[in-house]
Coordinates of C-alpha atoms and ligand atoms in Angstrom, one line a residue:
Chain Y
M1 CA -151.4 47.8 -41.7
E2 CA -150.6 45.5 -44.4
T3 CA -151.7 47.5 -47.4
T4 CA -149.8 50.9 -45.9
K5 CA -146.5 49.3 -45.2
K6 CA -146.7 47.5 -48.6
S7 CA -147.7 50.7 -50.5
E8 CA -144.3 52.4 -48.9
K9 CA -142.0 50.0 -50.4
E10 CA -144.3 50.4 -53.6
L11 CA -143.3 54.2 -53.3
L12 CA -139.5 53.5 -52.4
L13 CA -139.6 51.5 -55.5
E14 CA -141.1 54.1 -57.4
F15 CA -138.7 56.3 -56.3
E16 CA -135.5 54.1 -56.6
E17 CA -136.5 54.0 -60.4
K18 CA -137.0 57.6 -60.7
I19 CA -133.4 58.0 -59.3
N20 CA -132.0 55.6 -61.0
G21 CA -133.9 56.9 -65.2
E22 CA -131.8 59.8 -63.6
Q23 CA -135.2 62.2 -62.9
K24 CA -135.1 64.5 -60.4
I25 CA -137.2 64.6 -57.0
E26 CA -138.9 67.4 -56.6
P27 CA -140.1 69.0 -53.3
L28 CA -143.9 67.5 -53.4
D29 CA -142.7 64.3 -54.3
W30 CA -142.7 61.2 -52.3
M31 CA -139.2 60.3 -50.5
P32 CA -137.4 58.1 -48.1
E33 CA -137.3 59.8 -44.9
E34 CA -133.8 59.2 -44.5
Y35 CA -133.5 60.6 -48.0
R36 CA -134.7 63.5 -46.5
Q37 CA -133.0 63.8 -43.8
H38 CA -129.5 63.6 -45.5
L39 CA -130.3 66.4 -47.5
I40 CA -131.6 68.9 -44.6
R41 CA -128.1 67.7 -43.1
Q42 CA -126.2 68.4 -46.7
I43 CA -127.7 71.6 -48.0
S44 CA -128.5 73.5 -44.6
Q45 CA -124.3 72.4 -43.7
H46 CA -123.2 73.9 -47.6
A47 CA -125.5 77.1 -46.9
H48 CA -123.3 78.1 -43.8
S49 CA -120.3 77.3 -45.5
E50 CA -120.9 79.7 -48.1
V51 CA -121.9 82.1 -45.1
I52 CA -119.2 81.4 -42.8
G53 CA -116.8 81.6 -45.5
M54 CA -117.5 85.4 -45.7
Q55 CA -115.8 86.2 -42.6
P56 CA -112.1 85.0 -43.3
E57 CA -112.3 87.1 -46.5
G58 CA -114.1 90.0 -44.9
N59 CA -111.6 90.3 -42.9
W60 CA -109.6 91.5 -45.9
I61 CA -111.6 93.8 -47.9
T62 CA -110.8 97.3 -45.7
R63 CA -107.1 96.5 -46.4
A64 CA -107.4 95.1 -50.2
P65 CA -104.4 97.1 -51.6
S66 CA -105.9 97.9 -55.0
L67 CA -109.2 99.4 -55.5
K68 CA -110.0 96.7 -58.2
S69 CA -108.8 94.2 -55.9
K70 CA -111.3 95.7 -53.1
K71 CA -114.0 95.7 -55.1
V72 CA -113.2 91.9 -56.8
L73 CA -112.8 90.9 -53.5
L74 CA -116.4 92.3 -52.0
A75 CA -118.2 91.4 -54.7
K76 CA -116.9 87.7 -53.9
I77 CA -117.5 87.6 -51.2
Q78 CA -121.2 88.8 -52.0
D79 CA -121.7 85.8 -54.6
E80 CA -121.1 84.1 -51.6
G81 CA -123.5 85.3 -49.7
G82 CA -126.1 84.7 -52.5
H83 CA -125.2 81.2 -52.5
G84 CA -125.9 81.0 -48.7
L85 CA -129.5 82.9 -49.9
Y86 CA -129.8 79.8 -52.8
L87 CA -129.1 77.2 -50.9
Y88 CA -131.1 77.9 -47.7
S89 CA -134.0 78.3 -50.3
A90 CA -133.6 75.1 -51.5
A91 CA -133.2 73.5 -47.8
E92 CA -136.3 75.1 -47.3
T93 CA -137.9 73.1 -49.7
L94 CA -137.7 70.0 -47.2
G95 CA -140.1 71.5 -44.9
V96 CA -137.3 73.1 -42.3
T97 CA -137.3 77.4 -41.8
R98 CA -134.0 79.9 -42.5
D99 CA -134.4 80.3 -38.9
Q100 CA -134.3 76.9 -37.4
F101 CA -130.8 76.0 -39.6
I102 CA -129.6 79.3 -38.0
Q103 CA -130.6 78.1 -34.8
W104 CA -129.1 74.3 -35.3
L105 CA -126.1 75.9 -36.4
H106 CA -125.6 78.1 -32.9
E107 CA -126.0 75.4 -31.1
G108 CA -123.8 73.3 -32.6
K109 CA -125.9 70.9 -34.2
S110 CA -125.5 71.8 -37.6
K111 CA -121.8 71.7 -38.9
Y112 CA -120.1 74.0 -41.6
A113 CA -117.0 73.6 -44.2
S114 CA -113.9 73.0 -41.6
V115 CA -111.8 74.9 -44.2
F116 CA -113.4 78.3 -43.0
N117 CA -111.7 77.8 -39.5
Y118 CA -108.1 78.5 -40.7
A119 CA -107.1 82.2 -40.1
A120 CA -106.7 84.3 -43.2
L121 CA -103.4 86.3 -42.5
T122 CA -102.1 87.8 -45.4
W123 CA -103.7 89.5 -48.5
A124 CA -101.9 86.4 -50.4
D125 CA -104.5 84.3 -48.7
M126 CA -107.4 85.7 -50.6
G127 CA -105.2 84.8 -53.4
A128 CA -105.0 80.9 -51.8
I129 CA -108.7 81.2 -50.9
G130 CA -110.1 81.8 -54.4
W131 CA -107.8 79.5 -56.3
L132 CA -107.7 76.4 -53.8
V133 CA -111.2 76.3 -51.3
D134 CA -113.4 77.7 -54.0
G135 CA -111.3 75.3 -56.7
A136 CA -112.0 72.7 -54.2
A137 CA -115.9 73.6 -53.9
I138 CA -116.4 73.6 -57.8
T139 CA -115.0 70.6 -58.1
N140 CA -117.8 69.3 -55.3
Q141 CA -120.3 71.0 -56.9
V142 CA -119.5 70.2 -60.6
S143 CA -120.6 66.9 -59.7
L144 CA -123.8 67.8 -57.8
Q145 CA -125.3 69.7 -60.4
R146 CA -126.2 66.4 -61.4
T147 CA -127.6 65.4 -57.5
S148 CA -131.4 63.8 -57.6
Y149 CA -132.3 66.0 -55.5
G150 CA -134.1 69.0 -58.2
P151 CA -133.7 72.5 -55.8
Y152 CA -130.2 71.4 -55.2
S153 CA -129.5 70.6 -58.2
R154 CA -130.1 74.2 -60.0
A155 CA -129.1 75.7 -57.1
M156 CA -125.6 74.2 -57.9
V157 CA -125.8 74.9 -61.4
R158 CA -126.0 78.5 -60.7
I159 CA -123.7 78.3 -58.2
C160 CA -120.8 77.1 -60.1
K161 CA -121.1 79.5 -62.8
E162 CA -119.5 81.9 -60.5
E163 CA -117.2 79.7 -58.6
S164 CA -115.5 79.2 -61.4
F165 CA -114.9 82.7 -61.7
H166 CA -114.0 83.1 -58.0
Q167 CA -111.2 80.1 -58.7
R168 CA -109.9 82.2 -61.3
Q169 CA -109.9 85.4 -60.2
G170 CA -108.2 84.0 -56.9
Y171 CA -105.1 82.4 -58.8
K172 CA -104.5 85.9 -60.8
I173 CA -104.1 87.4 -57.2
M174 CA -101.4 84.4 -56.3
Q175 CA -99.8 85.0 -60.1
N176 CA -99.5 88.7 -59.9
M177 CA -97.5 88.2 -56.6
M178 CA -95.4 85.6 -58.1
E179 CA -94.4 88.0 -60.6
G180 CA -94.3 90.4 -58.0
T181 CA -91.7 91.2 -55.5
K182 CA -89.7 88.9 -53.4
D183 CA -91.8 90.3 -50.4
Q184 CA -94.8 89.3 -52.4
Q185 CA -93.7 85.9 -53.3
E186 CA -92.8 84.9 -50.5
M187 CA -96.1 86.0 -48.9
A188 CA -98.0 83.7 -52.0
Q189 CA -95.7 80.7 -50.7
D190 CA -96.7 80.9 -47.5
A191 CA -100.4 81.2 -47.8
L192 CA -100.2 78.1 -50.5
N193 CA -97.9 76.5 -47.5
R194 CA -101.1 77.2 -45.1
W195 CA -103.8 76.9 -47.1
W196 CA -103.0 73.2 -49.6
W197 CA -104.4 70.4 -46.7
P198 CA -107.1 72.1 -45.1
A199 CA -108.0 72.8 -49.2
L200 CA -107.2 68.8 -49.5
M201 CA -109.7 68.1 -46.4
M202 CA -112.4 69.8 -48.0
F203 CA -113.1 66.7 -49.8
G204 CA -113.9 65.1 -45.8
P205 CA -112.4 61.4 -45.0
H206 CA -111.5 58.5 -46.7
D207 CA -114.6 56.9 -48.9
G208 CA -114.1 54.0 -46.0
D209 CA -114.2 55.9 -43.0
S210 CA -117.4 57.9 -44.5
P211 CA -120.1 56.1 -43.3
R212 CA -123.2 57.5 -45.2
T213 CA -121.5 57.5 -48.5
N214 CA -122.9 54.6 -49.7
L215 CA -126.7 55.4 -49.5
A216 CA -125.8 59.1 -50.7
M217 CA -123.9 57.4 -53.4
K218 CA -126.9 55.0 -54.1
W219 CA -130.0 57.6 -54.3
K220 CA -127.4 60.0 -55.9
I221 CA -127.2 62.7 -53.7
K222 CA -123.3 62.1 -54.2
R223 CA -122.3 61.3 -57.4
E224 CA -118.8 60.4 -56.8
T225 CA -116.6 60.0 -53.8
N226 CA -114.2 62.1 -51.4
D227 CA -111.2 60.2 -52.8
Q228 CA -112.1 60.4 -55.9
L229 CA -112.9 63.9 -56.1
R230 CA -109.7 65.2 -54.0
E231 CA -107.3 63.3 -56.6
K232 CA -108.9 65.2 -59.1
F233 CA -108.8 68.5 -57.2
I234 CA -105.1 67.7 -56.7
N235 CA -104.1 66.8 -60.1
K236 CA -105.5 69.7 -61.8
T237 CA -104.1 72.0 -59.2
I238 CA -100.4 70.8 -59.0
P239 CA -99.5 71.6 -62.3
Q240 CA -101.6 75.3 -61.9
A241 CA -98.8 76.0 -58.7
E242 CA -96.1 74.8 -60.7
L243 CA -96.8 76.6 -63.6
I244 CA -96.4 80.3 -61.8
G245 CA -93.6 79.2 -59.6
L246 CA -95.3 78.0 -56.5
K247 CA -94.1 74.7 -55.0
V248 CA -96.6 72.5 -53.4
P249 CA -96.1 71.9 -49.5
D250 CA -95.8 67.6 -49.9
S251 CA -92.2 66.4 -50.1
N252 CA -93.9 63.0 -51.8
L253 CA -95.2 64.3 -54.7
E254 CA -94.5 62.4 -57.6
L255 CA -95.8 62.5 -61.1
L256 CA -96.8 58.9 -62.0
T257 CA -97.1 58.0 -65.8
D258 CA -100.6 58.3 -66.0
G259 CA -100.3 62.1 -65.7
T260 CA -101.9 61.9 -61.9
Y261 CA -99.8 62.4 -59.0
K262 CA -98.9 60.3 -55.7
H263 CA -98.8 62.5 -52.7
S264 CA -98.6 62.1 -48.9
D265 CA -101.7 61.2 -46.8
I266 CA -103.5 63.8 -45.2
N267 CA -103.0 64.9 -41.2
W268 CA -106.5 62.9 -40.0
D269 CA -105.6 63.7 -36.1
E270 CA -105.6 67.3 -37.7
F271 CA -108.6 67.2 -39.5
W272 CA -110.5 65.7 -36.9
Q273 CA -109.5 68.1 -34.2
V274 CA -110.9 70.8 -36.3
V275 CA -114.0 69.2 -37.1
N276 CA -114.7 68.5 -33.7
G277 CA -114.4 72.3 -33.0
N278 CA -110.7 72.9 -31.8
G279 CA -109.8 74.7 -35.3
P280 CA -107.5 78.2 -34.9
C281 CA -110.9 80.0 -35.4
N282 CA -113.9 77.8 -34.9
Q283 CA -115.1 79.3 -32.0
Q284 CA -114.5 83.1 -33.3
R285 CA -116.4 82.2 -36.2
L286 CA -119.1 81.2 -35.1
A287 CA -119.1 83.7 -31.9
H288 CA -118.8 86.5 -34.6
H289 CA -122.0 84.7 -36.9
I290 CA -124.2 84.5 -33.1
K291 CA -122.9 88.1 -32.1
V292 CA -124.7 89.4 -35.3
H293 CA -127.5 87.5 -35.6
N294 CA -128.3 88.8 -31.9
D295 CA -127.3 91.8 -32.8
G296 CA -129.5 92.2 -35.4
A297 CA -132.4 91.0 -33.5
W298 CA -134.5 94.2 -32.9
V299 CA -133.8 94.9 -36.5
R300 CA -135.5 92.2 -38.0
E301 CA -138.7 92.2 -34.9
S302 CA -139.4 95.7 -35.9
A303 CA -139.1 94.4 -39.9
M304 CA -141.3 91.9 -38.8
L305 CA -143.7 94.3 -37.2
T306 CA -144.0 96.8 -39.8
S307 CA -144.2 93.9 -42.8
L308 CA -147.1 92.7 -40.6
I309 CA -149.0 96.6 -40.6
E310 CA -148.2 96.8 -44.5
E311 CA -150.0 94.1 -45.5
Chain K
M1 CA -106.1 122.8 -61.9
E2 CA -105.4 122.8 -58.0
T3 CA -108.7 123.8 -56.9
K4 CA -110.6 121.4 -59.1
I5 CA -108.9 118.6 -58.3
K6 CA -109.9 119.6 -54.8
Y7 CA -113.4 119.3 -56.0
Y8 CA -112.9 115.8 -57.9
L9 CA -111.4 114.9 -54.6
Q10 CA -114.4 115.8 -52.1
I11 CA -116.5 113.7 -54.5
A12 CA -114.1 110.8 -54.4
D13 CA -113.4 111.0 -50.7
N14 CA -116.6 110.8 -49.5
A15 CA -117.3 107.7 -51.5
L16 CA -114.2 106.5 -50.6
I17 CA -114.7 106.4 -46.6
L18 CA -117.7 105.5 -46.9
S19 CA -117.7 102.5 -48.8
H20 CA -114.5 101.5 -46.1
R21 CA -117.3 101.8 -43.0
L22 CA -120.1 99.7 -45.3
S23 CA -116.9 97.3 -46.1
E24 CA -116.3 97.1 -42.5
Y25 CA -119.7 95.9 -42.1
C26 CA -120.0 92.9 -44.6
S27 CA -120.9 89.7 -42.8
R28 CA -122.7 91.8 -39.9
A29 CA -125.7 92.8 -41.4
P30 CA -129.0 91.9 -39.4
F31 CA -130.0 89.1 -42.1
L32 CA -128.3 88.2 -45.4
E33 CA -130.4 89.8 -47.7
E34 CA -129.5 93.1 -46.2
D35 CA -126.0 92.2 -46.2
L36 CA -125.9 91.9 -50.2
A37 CA -127.7 94.9 -50.2
N38 CA -124.9 96.9 -48.2
T39 CA -122.3 94.8 -50.5
N40 CA -124.3 96.7 -53.8
V41 CA -124.3 100.0 -52.0
A42 CA -120.1 100.0 -50.9
L43 CA -119.8 98.8 -54.5
D44 CA -120.8 101.6 -56.2
L45 CA -119.2 104.2 -54.1
I46 CA -115.9 102.8 -54.8
G47 CA -116.8 102.4 -58.0
L48 CA -117.3 106.6 -58.1
A49 CA -114.5 106.7 -56.2
E50 CA -112.1 105.1 -58.6
A51 CA -113.4 106.5 -61.5
V52 CA -112.9 109.7 -59.8
Y53 CA -109.0 109.0 -58.5
E54 CA -108.2 107.7 -62.2
E55 CA -109.8 111.1 -63.9
V56 CA -107.8 113.3 -61.2
A57 CA -104.2 111.2 -62.0
R58 CA -104.7 112.0 -65.5
M59 CA -105.6 115.9 -64.7
E60 CA -102.2 115.8 -62.7
G61 CA -100.2 114.1 -65.5
K62 CA -97.4 113.6 -63.0
G63 CA -97.4 109.8 -64.0
R64 CA -99.5 108.6 -60.9
I65 CA -102.4 106.0 -61.1
G66 CA -105.8 106.1 -59.6
D67 CA -104.7 103.9 -56.5
N68 CA -101.6 106.7 -55.8
I69 CA -104.4 108.9 -55.2
A70 CA -106.4 106.8 -53.1
Y71 CA -104.2 105.2 -51.1
L72 CA -101.2 107.0 -50.5
R73 CA -102.0 110.9 -49.6
K74 CA -101.7 111.8 -46.0
E75 CA -104.7 112.2 -43.3
N76 CA -104.9 116.1 -43.9
E77 CA -105.2 115.6 -47.5
Y78 CA -108.3 114.1 -47.9
V79 CA -111.2 116.4 -47.9
N80 CA -114.1 113.8 -47.1
S81 CA -117.1 115.0 -44.6
I82 CA -116.9 114.1 -41.5
L83 CA -120.0 112.5 -41.2
V84 CA -119.2 109.5 -43.5
E85 CA -116.1 108.7 -41.2
Q86 CA -118.5 108.0 -37.8
P87 CA -118.4 104.5 -37.3
N88 CA -121.0 101.6 -37.7
E89 CA -122.4 101.8 -33.8
D90 CA -125.4 99.7 -35.1
F91 CA -127.8 99.4 -37.8
A92 CA -129.5 102.4 -37.1
H93 CA -126.8 104.3 -37.1
I94 CA -125.8 102.9 -40.1
M95 CA -129.1 103.4 -41.9
A96 CA -129.3 107.0 -40.5
R97 CA -125.7 108.1 -42.0
Q98 CA -126.4 106.4 -45.6
F99 CA -129.6 108.4 -45.7
Y100 CA -128.1 111.5 -44.9
T101 CA -125.2 110.8 -47.3
D102 CA -127.6 109.5 -49.9
A103 CA -129.7 112.5 -49.8
F104 CA -126.6 114.3 -50.1
H105 CA -125.9 112.3 -53.2
F106 CA -129.0 112.5 -54.7
Y107 CA -129.7 116.4 -55.3
F108 CA -125.9 117.3 -55.5
F109 CA -125.6 114.8 -58.7
T110 CA -128.2 116.1 -59.7
E111 CA -127.2 119.5 -59.9
L112 CA -124.0 118.2 -61.0
C113 CA -125.5 116.6 -64.3
N114 CA -125.2 120.4 -64.6
S115 CA -121.7 120.9 -64.8
K116 CA -120.0 122.7 -67.8
D117 CA -117.4 120.2 -66.7
E118 CA -117.8 116.7 -68.9
F119 CA -116.6 114.4 -66.5
L120 CA -118.0 115.1 -63.9
Q121 CA -121.4 115.6 -66.1
A122 CA -121.1 112.5 -67.2
I123 CA -119.9 110.7 -63.7
A124 CA -123.0 113.1 -62.7
H125 CA -125.1 111.4 -64.7
K126 CA -124.2 107.9 -63.5
S127 CA -123.9 108.1 -60.0
L128 CA -127.3 109.8 -59.8
K129 CA -129.3 106.1 -61.1
E130 CA -127.0 104.2 -58.5
V131 CA -127.7 107.3 -55.6
T132 CA -131.4 106.9 -56.5
Y133 CA -132.1 103.5 -55.4
H134 CA -129.5 104.0 -52.4
L135 CA -131.8 106.9 -51.2
R136 CA -135.0 104.9 -51.9
R137 CA -133.7 102.0 -49.4
S138 CA -131.9 104.3 -46.8
S139 CA -135.4 106.2 -46.7
E140 CA -137.5 103.5 -46.8
W141 CA -135.7 101.5 -44.1
I142 CA -135.8 105.1 -41.7
I143 CA -139.6 104.9 -42.4
R144 CA -139.9 100.9 -41.0
L145 CA -137.6 101.7 -37.9
G146 CA -139.2 105.0 -37.4
K147 CA -142.5 103.0 -37.5
G148 CA -141.2 99.5 -36.1
T149 CA -140.6 98.5 -33.0
E150 CA -140.2 100.6 -29.7
E151 CA -136.3 100.0 -29.7
A152 CA -136.3 100.2 -33.2
K153 CA -137.6 103.9 -33.6
Q154 CA -135.9 104.7 -30.3
R155 CA -132.1 103.3 -31.8
T156 CA -133.3 105.3 -35.0
Q157 CA -133.8 108.5 -33.1
T158 CA -130.6 108.4 -31.2
A159 CA -128.4 108.0 -34.3
I160 CA -130.7 110.5 -36.3
D161 CA -129.9 112.9 -33.6
K162 CA -126.7 112.1 -32.5
L163 CA -125.5 111.9 -36.4
W164 CA -127.3 115.3 -37.1
K165 CA -124.4 117.2 -35.8
Y166 CA -122.5 116.4 -38.8
T167 CA -124.5 116.7 -41.7
P168 CA -123.0 120.7 -42.5
A169 CA -120.1 119.2 -43.3
F170 CA -121.6 118.6 -46.6
F171 CA -123.2 122.1 -46.8
I172 CA -120.3 124.9 -45.5
E173 CA -118.2 125.8 -49.2
S174 CA -115.2 125.0 -49.3
K175 CA -112.3 127.1 -51.6
A176 CA -113.1 124.6 -54.1
D177 CA -117.0 124.8 -53.5
V178 CA -117.0 128.7 -53.8
Q179 CA -114.5 128.3 -56.8
M180 CA -116.1 125.7 -59.0
L181 CA -119.2 127.3 -58.5
K182 CA -118.1 130.6 -60.4
N183 CA -116.7 128.9 -63.1
E184 CA -119.9 126.7 -63.7
V185 CA -118.5 123.6 -63.3
G186 CA -119.4 122.9 -59.2
V187 CA -123.1 122.8 -58.0
D188 CA -124.8 126.0 -55.7
L189 CA -124.6 124.0 -52.4
H190 CA -127.7 126.5 -51.0
T191 CA -129.8 125.0 -53.3
V192 CA -128.9 121.5 -52.4
Y193 CA -129.0 122.3 -48.8
N194 CA -132.6 123.4 -49.4
Q195 CA -133.6 120.6 -51.4
W196 CA -131.7 117.7 -49.2
K197 CA -133.0 119.6 -45.4
Q198 CA -136.8 119.3 -47.5
K199 CA -136.1 116.0 -48.2
V200 CA -134.5 114.7 -44.9
S201 CA -138.1 116.4 -43.1
E202 CA -140.1 114.6 -45.3
V203 CA -139.1 111.3 -44.6
L204 CA -138.5 111.7 -41.2
Y205 CA -142.5 113.1 -41.2
L206 CA -143.4 109.8 -42.4
A207 CA -141.1 107.5 -40.2
H208 CA -142.8 109.5 -36.7
L209 CA -139.3 111.0 -35.9
K210 CA -138.2 113.7 -34.7
I211 CA -136.5 116.5 -36.5
P212 CA -133.3 117.0 -34.5
T213 CA -133.2 120.7 -33.7
S214 CA -129.6 121.0 -32.2
D215 CA -127.5 124.1 -33.4
F216 CA -124.5 122.3 -32.3
L217 CA -122.9 121.4 -35.5
I218 CA -119.5 120.3 -36.5
K219 CA -118.1 121.6 -39.7
G220 CA -115.1 119.2 -40.2
G221 CA -113.5 117.6 -43.2
K222 CA -113.6 119.7 -46.2
E223 CA -110.4 121.3 -45.0
G224 CA -108.5 118.3 -44.0
V225 CA -109.8 118.5 -40.7
H226 CA -111.3 115.0 -39.3
S227 CA -112.1 113.2 -36.5
E228 CA -110.1 110.5 -34.4
Y229 CA -111.7 107.8 -36.9
L230 CA -110.1 108.8 -39.7
G231 CA -106.4 107.9 -38.9
Y232 CA -107.6 104.2 -38.1
I233 CA -109.2 104.0 -40.9
L234 CA -106.4 105.1 -43.1
A235 CA -103.9 103.3 -41.3
E236 CA -106.1 100.0 -42.4
M237 CA -106.4 100.7 -45.5
Q238 CA -102.9 102.4 -46.7
F239 CA -101.5 99.4 -45.4
L240 CA -99.9 97.4 -48.1
P241 CA -99.5 100.0 -50.2
N242 CA -97.3 101.7 -47.3
K243 CA -95.6 98.4 -46.1
Y244 CA -94.4 97.9 -50.2
P245 CA -94.7 100.7 -51.9
D246 CA -92.5 98.6 -54.4
A247 CA -95.6 96.4 -54.7
V248 CA -97.9 95.9 -58.0
W249 CA -101.1 93.5 -56.8
Ligands
LIG401 FE1 -119.7 80.1 -52.7
LIG402 FE1 -116.7 81.3 -54.3

């Protein structure tokens, strides 16, 4: 008993040395159970977010106003599905299957990004989502490229390239609309008004209210805190809005001498409401996923059977 | 010119309307890999339609762009076959609709590679590459489902039977088909039909499914007479250009 305990300690020491030496942890390496659990939670949540995120945008493909915009949107949503695939694969290296992750999602045990619980109401939302939601996602993901878990880090490198493309495409939609008719300009401004705060909420609670941040930072799963990332996003996004004539919906904005912005705080009551299932589309998004999954069960069962026969 | 444009539109409208149905299916496939595959097909079809509409706009010479042709026509000016309008009832219907269409596209574009019309010849070559992949995928699915569980077999047979009656819409010759064949621009739909029938029979045989024998056939589409579904498809698709005619997106 004494010796095993000691070796566990040694293993932990070795593990932490690796992390401090900026070496990646790989699936077969020893890792503390808390580290594994943190990753399982975070990566699967990330995978679910990519997949649930297909819904608000998928809602507009058939109404895209030009064939080019239809192709761009469809390809973007396809990318997000692909991100979901990479991330489920990365998460599966931790010993949990995709089926299990999906079951946890359906049981409410596993979450996804709250931002997708807001409704995509107009075509301008396709711009705002790409620009702000993908923009916020990249800010976080660029930092996650250096995360300590190898498979997660590699998935992030692939994903980041596509996300920055999405961000530019989304911004381009907004720009086109701001150069367009009065109706289009109003539509774009309205979309920014509705998506600005949800995008800022994507970075999560203040550092002081984020209980798992310390360990995640210590083990370099996270490399920057929620608040640091949020400030980065705010500072780079406000000038983009102003450049095309959009007004960020925050009456307390003030450009400081160091180039950063003073701004209002998030409505944390709304934040927790949405996290806890009471956002505008929480039920709709989950019900959609569950229905599709159930509707497709016969196809999966049958495909499994034929692949067994063919083997 | 008008007849040639109509011939072009038959090609583009099939692709556009089917891509619309596949777009509706995005985020609804039985598993993620299949969602992405479905989107691939939709993207290929939109690309095909787009290229043809742009060419039509150019031929017309009225200063319109491809999107105007794609979006701004009346319902009876769309000349797609009635099959591609049929709704996404379940995965079996989606695959049966896809299989019938892919097989048609495959032999149609194979023939069209010999067109005297340079544009059509080029688009046929390009599309054939994509459609070859589409047909492989949908054939494999039909075979796998047919040989799968009892439920899969039953659902697939139902879909194959139900959609069968819309397939003649591809092969009944419109005035444009007749004229373009005469000019060696278009293809001989009898040839395409024979090859299509053989392929369909072969795949259904491999899938242990029955070849439908129903004589009740519906021929709509090419002359602008559609199912009730098309009105809804267009209402949705045309919504933004209709509501904001001056807007450029
Ligand atoms: Fe993504
Ligand atoms: Fe993205």
